[in-house]
Amino acid sequence: MQPTDEEATIVEKGNVLEPYHLARRSLASVHEPVDPRIRPSDRPTDEVLDESYVRQLTDLVKHKHPHDHEKGTSEKGSQGESQNEDHETIYVEFEENDPRDPMNFTRARKWAITFTASFFSIIVASSSSAYALGDDSMIRDLNATKFQATVGLSMYTLGFALVPLVSASFSEEFGRQPLYLFSGIGCLLMHLMMALAPNIQTVIVGRFLAGAFGSTGSTMVGGTVADIWAPHERGMPMSLFATMALIGPGVGCVAAGWIEQNPHLQWRWIQWIHVIWTGIFVVMVPTFMKETRSGVLLTRMAKKLRKETGNHHYRARIEDERASLRTLIYISCTRPIYLLLTEPVVAAFSLWVGFAWGILYVLVESIAPAFMTIHHFNVGQTGTVFSSMIVGCFVGLAMQLYQEKLYTKYAPVKGPEARLYSACVGALLFPAGMFIYAWCTFSYVHWMGMVVGIFVIMTALFILYVAVFTYLADCYGIFASSALAGQSLCRNLMGMAFPLFTEQMFSRLTYHWGNTLFGFIAVAMIPIPYVLMWKGPAIRASSKFASQTVHKQ
């Protein structure tokens, strides 16, 4: 019997119902969206649904038509085949309150997963900036130039920018947990390679690959949070993630400054410390994490049903856009960029957070020479200055707690735009911090003036960062990983580019005029959250992707 639009039948195994069931639904009764660029004719056929990607890749390499093997099957006779073609595709879903559904995990499990993923974030964020504090000893030991050392800083963010274009969508095929484990092991090995590097070229390559593996700790955590927390619950988990990601540069630089100050440790031990912490994360993944991608879990169950029943019409809704290797590659490589270029919400927030991220790396690159030149700090004292970043993040977290109260109050009326109250404040704080920092860069102004500027900048950056992740997650639902990968591309490309011209710019414009220029650019971006507060619902309603999740808000 085929299920109707008004009812769902239960998948049975023999005559005994399983402890937890899967609902069967017809095409008309299924509402989970897929990429709107996928036409019905692009859906994988039942015959290729369980075909391995190795087989499909072999067919592509041999220039064999991907459906050639179907012809032989269809020519075997019309009797059994025609009967199967008459049957409608049956989509499997979790039953309500099914504990296998990641949304129904216990709160203890959800927080364990969130903390483990966020722990990876602080490790990779710390590594991104701590490297810069070891420049002097690395340049001396490896006979490198200052520009080569700066290239190593930028290569890390280049890896962050490019790899998520593929990894974000591959996590939707193979699962989040395997990708976290693979990325953690890769990141550990790259830090080990840098710790033992005999020359600067090895360090630069290691930095790029460490960023590539570590990008999972930045771009996939937002998707993981969206997998297991309902929209009204995401504020605190996203705040934890943002706290870890943004205090990472401060924590890394504070520690690295004093490691560099010790002549028995210096730059190699900055890398060894990250080897140790990444090793701890690798152990935590299988211990505390479970698979959170519901589409992956349903796909596994659908495959099991097809195998046990012999009925190839069972499938998970998400298989409609990813069972074909050709389609998977197409979606993986194009959807984040497509969203970045065609979705005004993604484009606007990406530009804003990208500029802010570039400023963060400008600070990482310039704070040490600025304080050493203007106030004659040593490298250990300079590293301690970065503690102002940590304090700024915690103040931002306190503001986010109030933002959550506002969201709870106004979400029924405002929808996702209720996430943006704090962002409107952050838009004003960001240029204010830039101007404070810029006009305190004089020897006759107490060094605390510059520290206050850094503190205000980081408070604003924390608010902005949380707003981007929570707002995009709410707006784009199951497409959140791709939307976040798109903004990550823009954000990290700017993070890569800004340090490359920081030293030259400040040598020409001085610290106060160079940072003043950045402050005026930040002023020009103030309207972004205000426009989204005003026109956000209309913009989302016209979006092919965001409009599919509006009904879920």
XYZ file of C-alpha atoms in Angstrom:
553
model
C 0.000 0.000 0.000
C 1.337 3.447 -0.928
C 1.127 6.087 1.819
C -1.199 8.989 1.183
C -0.603 12.668 1.795
C -2.614 12.516 5.004
C -0.971 9.544 6.621
C 2.356 7.921 7.249
C 2.824 4.203 7.546
C 5.447 2.482 9.635
C 8.390 0.595 8.211
C 8.241 -2.941 9.550
C 10.839 -5.660 9.595
C 9.006 -8.884 9.030
C 6.010 -8.956 11.384
C 7.820 -7.332 14.318
C 7.939 -3.581 14.673
C 11.382 -2.172 15.442
C 11.784 -0.264 18.775
C 11.925 2.984 16.836
C 10.244 3.390 13.500
C 10.743 5.302 10.296
C 7.822 7.008 8.641
C 7.151 6.351 4.967
C 5.846 9.250 2.943
C 4.940 9.837 -0.645
C 6.572 12.569 -2.699
C 3.611 14.909 -2.288
C 3.703 14.715 1.500
C 7.434 15.404 1.890
C 8.459 18.989 2.505
C 12.199 18.759 3.136
C 13.818 20.986 0.526
C 16.651 20.190 -1.800
C 18.765 22.537 -3.878
C 16.242 24.385 -6.101
C 18.688 24.141 -8.998
C 18.166 20.359 -9.044
C 15.433 19.430 -11.516
C 13.246 16.333 -11.037
C 14.962 14.797 -14.062
C 18.316 15.113 -12.263
C 17.224 12.832 -9.435
C 19.246 9.616 -9.310
C 17.445 6.540 -10.550
C 16.679 3.639 -8.261
C 19.277 1.519 -10.091
C 22.190 3.874 -9.335
C 21.072 4.878 -5.849
C 23.355 2.390 -4.078
C 26.128 2.461 -6.649
C 29.422 3.363 -5.013
C 31.230 6.583 -5.827
C 34.290 4.510 -6.733
C 32.239 2.840 -9.508
C 30.894 6.198 -10.693
C 34.380 7.732 -10.649
C 35.700 4.815 -12.692
C 32.917 5.350 -15.232
C 33.777 9.043 -15.493
C 37.498 8.353 -15.927
C 36.748 5.790 -18.653
C 34.328 8.241 -20.310
C 31.566 5.739 -19.856
C 28.072 7.155 -19.779
C 26.925 7.011 -16.132
C 23.664 5.319 -17.029
C 24.965 2.786 -19.547
C 24.567 -0.034 -17.053
C 20.892 0.862 -16.663
C 20.244 0.002 -20.315
C 21.319 -3.554 -19.797
C 19.063 -3.829 -16.819
C 16.091 -2.367 -18.649
C 16.566 -4.756 -21.568
C 16.306 -7.839 -19.361
C 12.573 -7.850 -19.678
C 9.649 -5.633 -19.122
C 7.620 -7.644 -16.653
C 9.398 -7.091 -13.328
C 10.881 -3.757 -14.351
C 7.627 -2.234 -15.433
C 6.071 -3.274 -12.146
C 8.795 -1.452 -10.231
C 8.400 1.666 -12.367
C 4.742 1.817 -11.396
C 5.663 2.236 -7.746
C 6.151 5.693 -6.352
C 9.348 6.625 -4.545
C 8.958 6.167 -0.778
C 10.774 8.686 1.411
C 11.811 7.610 4.897
C 11.716 10.027 7.817
C 12.225 9.943 11.557
C 9.105 9.450 13.613
C 8.291 12.172 16.140
C 10.487 11.958 19.283
C 12.734 9.329 17.681
C 15.969 9.416 19.753
C 17.974 8.631 16.625
C 17.012 12.055 15.286
C 19.879 14.456 16.235
C 17.284 17.061 17.215
C 16.126 14.624 19.915
C 19.543 13.903 21.440
C 19.705 14.498 25.190
C 20.859 17.955 26.268
C 23.986 16.415 27.806
C 24.859 14.822 24.468
C 24.128 18.040 22.580
C 26.397 20.075 24.844
C 29.143 17.438 24.639
C 29.028 17.603 20.836
C 28.905 21.409 20.848
C 31.833 21.720 23.262
C 33.969 19.202 21.366
C 33.384 20.940 18.034
C 34.000 24.351 19.621
C 37.204 23.061 21.232
C 38.519 22.413 17.726
C 37.610 26.019 16.912
C 39.783 27.447 19.677
C 42.702 25.249 18.630
C 42.664 26.322 14.980
C 41.968 29.972 15.877
C 44.877 29.971 18.328
C 47.164 28.456 15.714
C 46.174 31.072 13.149
C 47.540 33.952 15.238
C 50.085 32.450 17.648
C 52.335 31.768 14.673
C 52.952 35.520 14.207
C 54.492 35.895 17.683
C 57.241 33.438 16.749
C 58.336 35.353 13.655
C 61.641 36.661 15.044
C 63.106 33.337 16.162
C 61.771 31.544 13.067
C 63.294 34.133 10.729
C 66.611 33.731 12.553
C 66.609 29.911 12.671
C 65.413 29.351 9.099
C 67.263 32.284 7.518
C 63.960 33.637 6.184
C 62.659 37.116 5.442
C 59.869 38.977 7.216
C 57.704 38.775 4.093
C 58.134 34.986 3.917
C 57.034 34.720 7.529
C 53.980 36.878 6.736
C 53.140 34.620 3.781
C 52.984 31.745 6.277
C 50.374 33.703 8.259
C 48.301 34.333 5.123
C 48.548 30.776 3.777
C 46.709 29.487 6.814
C 43.667 31.613 6.051
C 43.886 30.704 2.348
C 43.454 27.050 3.340
C 40.536 28.145 5.531
C 38.937 29.901 2.556
C 39.206 27.309 -0.220
C 38.726 23.886 1.354
C 35.220 24.417 2.834
C 33.892 24.783 -0.716
C 34.282 21.018 -0.929
C 34.322 19.838 2.679
C 31.045 21.562 3.659
C 29.035 19.519 1.189
C 31.079 16.348 1.620
C 30.146 16.430 5.296
C 26.553 16.158 4.126
C 27.462 12.964 2.270
C 29.874 11.163 4.585
C 28.799 12.762 7.854
C 30.116 15.356 10.269
C 31.884 13.014 12.687
C 34.228 11.339 10.152
C 35.207 14.747 8.781
C 35.999 16.086 12.263
C 38.196 13.059 12.957
C 39.966 13.193 9.584
C 40.500 16.959 9.897
C 41.846 16.669 13.433
C 44.391 14.032 12.443
C 45.450 16.057 9.392
C 45.799 19.230 11.438
C 47.912 17.410 14.026
C 50.266 16.050 11.365
C 50.686 19.480 9.758
C 51.637 21.106 13.065
C 54.078 18.266 13.611
C 55.582 18.950 10.178
C 55.995 22.651 11.039
C 57.546 21.886 14.412
C 60.213 19.810 12.639
C 60.524 22.032 9.540
C 64.101 22.503 8.234
C 63.244 25.553 6.082
C 60.661 28.292 5.616
C 59.167 26.634 2.515
C 58.138 23.624 4.598
C 56.554 25.952 7.131
C 54.559 27.778 4.428
C 53.259 24.502 2.948
C 52.461 23.202 6.429
C 50.571 26.401 7.254
C 48.397 26.094 4.147
C 47.594 22.443 4.827
C 47.020 23.081 8.539
C 44.527 25.773 7.550
C 42.914 23.412 5.048
C 42.387 20.696 7.668
C 41.596 23.189 10.413
C 38.891 24.912 8.366
C 36.490 22.247 9.624
C 36.819 23.789 13.067
C 35.491 27.071 11.718
C 32.994 26.371 8.950
C 31.353 23.127 10.048
C 30.648 23.955 13.687
C 27.812 26.324 12.768
C 26.212 23.540 10.728
C 26.703 21.092 13.588
C 24.931 23.441 15.992
C 22.078 23.853 13.490
C 21.838 20.034 13.226
C 21.062 19.460 16.896
C 19.596 22.689 18.307
C 16.233 24.212 17.398
C 16.347 27.869 16.251
C 15.158 29.221 19.614
C 17.902 27.193 21.382
C 20.860 28.107 19.172
C 21.857 31.378 20.817
C 23.985 29.952 23.639
C 25.576 27.102 21.613
C 26.484 29.608 18.887
C 27.828 31.957 21.555
C 30.018 29.157 22.933
C 31.324 28.487 19.437
C 31.957 32.181 18.795
C 33.664 32.572 22.173
C 36.019 29.696 21.427
C 36.725 30.912 17.897
C 37.381 34.527 18.872
C 39.256 34.126 22.143
C 41.505 31.671 20.278
C 43.687 34.384 18.699
C 44.027 36.121 22.077
C 44.797 32.942 24.016
C 47.267 31.805 21.365
C 49.100 35.122 21.255
C 49.288 35.523 25.051
C 50.860 32.071 25.377
C 53.034 32.426 22.262
C 54.464 35.757 23.434
C 55.960 34.210 26.557
C 56.992 31.020 24.728
C 58.869 33.186 22.226
C 60.410 35.179 25.105
C 61.962 31.983 26.513
C 65.181 31.259 24.539
C 64.803 27.522 25.239
C 61.361 27.285 23.597
C 60.535 29.897 20.932
C 58.739 29.237 17.612
C 59.029 25.453 17.422
C 57.355 25.023 20.802
C 54.474 27.193 19.655
C 53.821 24.421 17.129
C 54.434 21.603 19.624
C 51.800 23.038 21.980
C 49.269 22.878 19.148
C 50.290 19.299 18.350
C 49.421 18.364 21.952
C 46.060 20.156 21.995
C 45.046 18.776 18.599
C 45.876 15.284 19.838
C 43.463 15.796 22.736
C 40.746 16.821 20.275
C 41.331 13.712 18.141
C 40.699 11.567 21.236
C 37.555 13.565 22.111
C 35.854 13.067 18.725
C 35.032 9.332 19.003
C 34.490 9.674 22.758
C 31.967 12.519 22.905
C 30.637 13.099 19.386
C 27.935 11.304 17.420
C 26.792 11.813 13.861
C 24.552 14.888 13.754
C 23.606 15.155 10.104
C 20.048 13.793 9.928
C 20.264 13.376 6.144
C 23.289 11.095 6.561
C 21.509 9.004 9.202
C 18.353 8.688 7.097
C 20.431 7.770 4.051
C 22.113 4.976 5.983
C 18.719 3.706 7.147
C 17.246 3.930 3.653
C 20.174 1.909 2.277
C 19.619 -0.681 4.993
C 15.922 -0.903 4.093
C 16.724 -1.298 0.395
C 19.138 -4.086 1.205
C 16.845 -5.917 3.628
C 13.590 -5.582 1.661
C 14.919 -5.625 -1.887
C 12.718 -2.598 -2.580
C 14.854 0.074 -4.231
C 12.159 2.736 -3.966
C 13.052 3.549 -0.372
C 15.211 6.636 -0.184
C 16.057 9.629 2.002
C 14.963 12.967 0.626
C 18.545 14.295 0.644
C 19.592 11.505 -1.751
C 17.777 13.366 -4.514
C 20.608 15.862 -4.744
C 23.679 13.867 -3.878
C 23.527 10.215 -4.956
C 25.153 11.027 -8.296
C 28.878 11.728 -8.073
C 28.527 14.279 -10.852
C 25.737 16.047 -8.924
C 27.669 15.880 -5.658
C 30.712 17.564 -7.204
C 28.477 20.163 -8.818
C 26.717 20.969 -5.538
C 29.924 20.894 -3.467
C 31.847 23.320 -5.625
C 29.109 25.699 -6.701
C 26.479 26.130 -4.002
C 28.583 28.174 -1.511
C 29.780 30.483 -4.304
C 26.300 30.627 -5.822
C 24.839 31.702 -2.485
C 27.620 34.236 -1.989
C 27.054 35.832 -5.386
C 23.257 35.644 -5.695
C 21.888 35.896 -2.160
C 21.888 39.514 -0.882
C 21.811 38.375 2.748
C 24.873 36.146 2.351
C 26.707 38.733 0.229
C 26.094 41.636 2.628
C 27.053 39.752 5.774
C 30.054 38.168 4.031
C 31.373 41.574 2.995
C 30.894 42.942 6.510
C 32.365 40.028 8.449
C 35.094 39.659 5.799
C 36.282 43.210 6.382
C 36.124 42.688 10.159
C 38.129 39.469 9.813
C 40.729 41.280 7.759
C 41.018 43.835 10.573
C 41.520 41.005 13.080
C 44.523 39.777 11.091
C 45.786 43.341 10.720
C 45.792 43.521 14.525
C 47.507 40.136 14.835
C 50.212 41.282 12.426
C 50.629 44.863 13.663
C 50.085 44.874 17.436
C 53.550 43.484 18.191
C 55.543 45.993 16.064
C 53.259 48.842 17.139
C 53.721 48.270 20.877
C 57.412 47.468 20.483
C 58.035 50.597 18.409
C 55.809 53.093 20.226
C 55.973 51.847 23.828
C 59.107 49.628 23.732
C 57.382 46.448 24.943
C 59.235 43.125 24.775
C 57.659 40.168 23.000
C 56.242 38.659 26.198
C 54.592 41.928 27.198
C 53.272 42.322 23.675
C 51.689 38.889 23.862
C 49.947 39.899 27.095
C 48.341 42.851 25.259
C 46.296 40.268 23.348
C 44.465 39.437 26.590
C 42.343 42.520 25.776
C 40.907 40.439 22.922
C 39.833 37.771 25.397
C 38.180 40.322 27.678
C 36.417 41.881 24.677
C 35.007 38.498 23.698
C 33.586 37.883 27.167
C 31.957 41.309 27.215
C 30.513 40.469 23.794
C 29.234 37.206 25.273
C 27.498 39.114 28.068
C 25.815 41.319 25.470
C 24.818 38.185 23.585
C 23.018 36.873 26.665
C 20.826 39.968 26.565
C 20.415 39.502 22.813
C 19.011 36.036 23.523
C 16.350 37.548 25.764
C 15.417 39.948 22.978
C 15.308 37.076 20.493
C 12.995 35.026 22.723
C 10.697 38.023 23.089
C 10.585 39.189 19.472
C 11.226 36.038 17.395
C 7.506 35.205 17.000
C 7.021 38.602 15.344
C 10.380 39.413 13.747
C 11.582 35.909 12.821
C 15.333 35.580 12.129
C 15.694 39.376 12.178
C 15.313 39.191 15.969
C 18.934 37.966 15.895
C 20.155 41.391 14.738
C 19.544 43.729 17.692
C 23.062 43.245 19.048
C 24.487 43.432 15.515
C 23.058 46.946 15.199
C 25.024 47.915 18.316
C 28.129 46.103 17.068
C 27.970 48.055 13.809
C 28.487 51.259 15.828
C 31.098 49.850 18.202
C 33.344 48.515 15.437
C 34.338 51.855 13.835
C 34.435 53.448 17.294
C 37.061 50.917 18.364
C 39.040 51.520 15.185
C 39.137 55.283 15.797
C 40.141 54.840 19.468
C 42.970 52.502 18.483
C 44.073 54.765 15.623
C 44.327 57.970 17.632
C 46.034 56.458 20.635
C 49.048 55.274 18.615
C 51.317 58.033 19.898
C 54.159 57.669 22.391
C 52.724 60.444 24.598
C 49.357 58.609 24.909
C 49.297 55.884 27.571
C 49.458 52.388 26.104
C 46.109 51.561 27.747
C 44.456 53.750 25.093
C 45.465 51.311 22.356
C 44.401 48.386 24.555
C 40.945 49.936 25.019
C 40.631 50.293 21.233
C 41.514 46.606 20.744
C 39.003 45.670 23.452
C 36.148 47.599 21.754
C 37.033 46.163 18.330
C 36.937 42.600 19.653
C 33.658 43.168 21.489
C 32.108 44.348 18.225
C 33.714 41.520 16.242
C 32.300 38.931 18.652
C 28.794 40.353 18.283
C 29.109 40.456 14.511
C 30.468 36.903 14.321
C 27.615 35.428 16.376
C 25.037 37.396 14.386
C 26.385 36.077 11.083
C 26.295 32.436 12.147
C 22.942 32.492 13.943
C 21.168 34.628 11.355
C 22.396 32.629 8.349
C 21.639 29.335 10.139
C 18.073 30.507 10.800
C 17.578 31.911 7.299
C 18.956 28.999 5.292
C 18.112 25.928 7.378
C 19.550 22.807 5.756
C 21.553 25.030 3.393
C 23.261 26.697 6.372
C 26.553 24.851 5.840
C 26.799 26.099 2.260
C 25.779 29.650 3.224
C 28.390 29.655 5.992
C 30.983 28.203 3.620
C 30.266 31.076 1.223
C 30.786 33.737 3.889
C 33.832 31.817 5.125
C 35.339 32.061 1.641
C 34.931 35.839 1.590
C 35.990 36.234 5.222
C 39.161 34.194 4.971
C 40.237 35.584 1.602
C 40.228 39.009 3.253
C 41.998 37.545 6.275
C 44.643 36.224 3.879
C 45.062 39.452 1.911
C 45.137 42.089 4.663
C 48.371 40.997 6.426
C 50.241 41.048 3.108
C 49.947 44.835 2.825
C 49.723 45.763 6.525
C 53.406 46.516 7.080
C 53.738 48.522 3.856
C 50.533 50.477 4.520
C 51.494 51.483 8.039
C 54.992 52.458 6.954
C 53.435 54.899 4.448
C 50.343 56.105 6.289
C 51.505 55.600 9.925
C 49.476 53.660 12.462
C 46.999 56.428 13.200
C 46.117 57.304 9.591
C 46.127 53.691 8.394
C 43.717 52.635 11.127
C 41.647 55.777 10.583
C 41.150 54.683 6.973
C 39.880 51.333 8.197
C 37.580 53.163 10.618
C 35.937 55.127 7.796
C 35.367 51.913 5.822
C 33.722 50.413 8.919
C 31.469 53.501 9.118
C 30.329 52.873 5.536
C 29.185 49.370 6.570
C 27.078 50.481 9.537
C 23.772 50.319 7.559
C 24.035 46.577 6.782
C 22.270 45.153 9.892
C 19.757 48.021 9.927
C 18.744 47.344 6.321
C 18.329 43.640 7.093
C 16.210 44.445 10.147
C 13.988 46.556 7.890
C 13.897 44.578 4.643
C 15.107 41.121 5.725
C 11.741 39.302 5.424
C 11.151 40.663 1.915
C 14.679 39.745 0.825
C 14.312 36.206 2.183
C 10.906 35.748 0.593
C 12.419 36.384 -2.838
C 15.256 33.885 -2.264
C 15.081 30.418 -3.834
C 16.934 28.959 -0.848
C 15.841 31.014 2.180
C 12.176 30.915 1.158
C 12.196 27.132 1.629
C 12.899 27.503 5.371
C 10.681 30.486 6.151
C 7.850 28.200 7.256
C 10.126 26.618 9.844
C 10.854 29.812 11.728
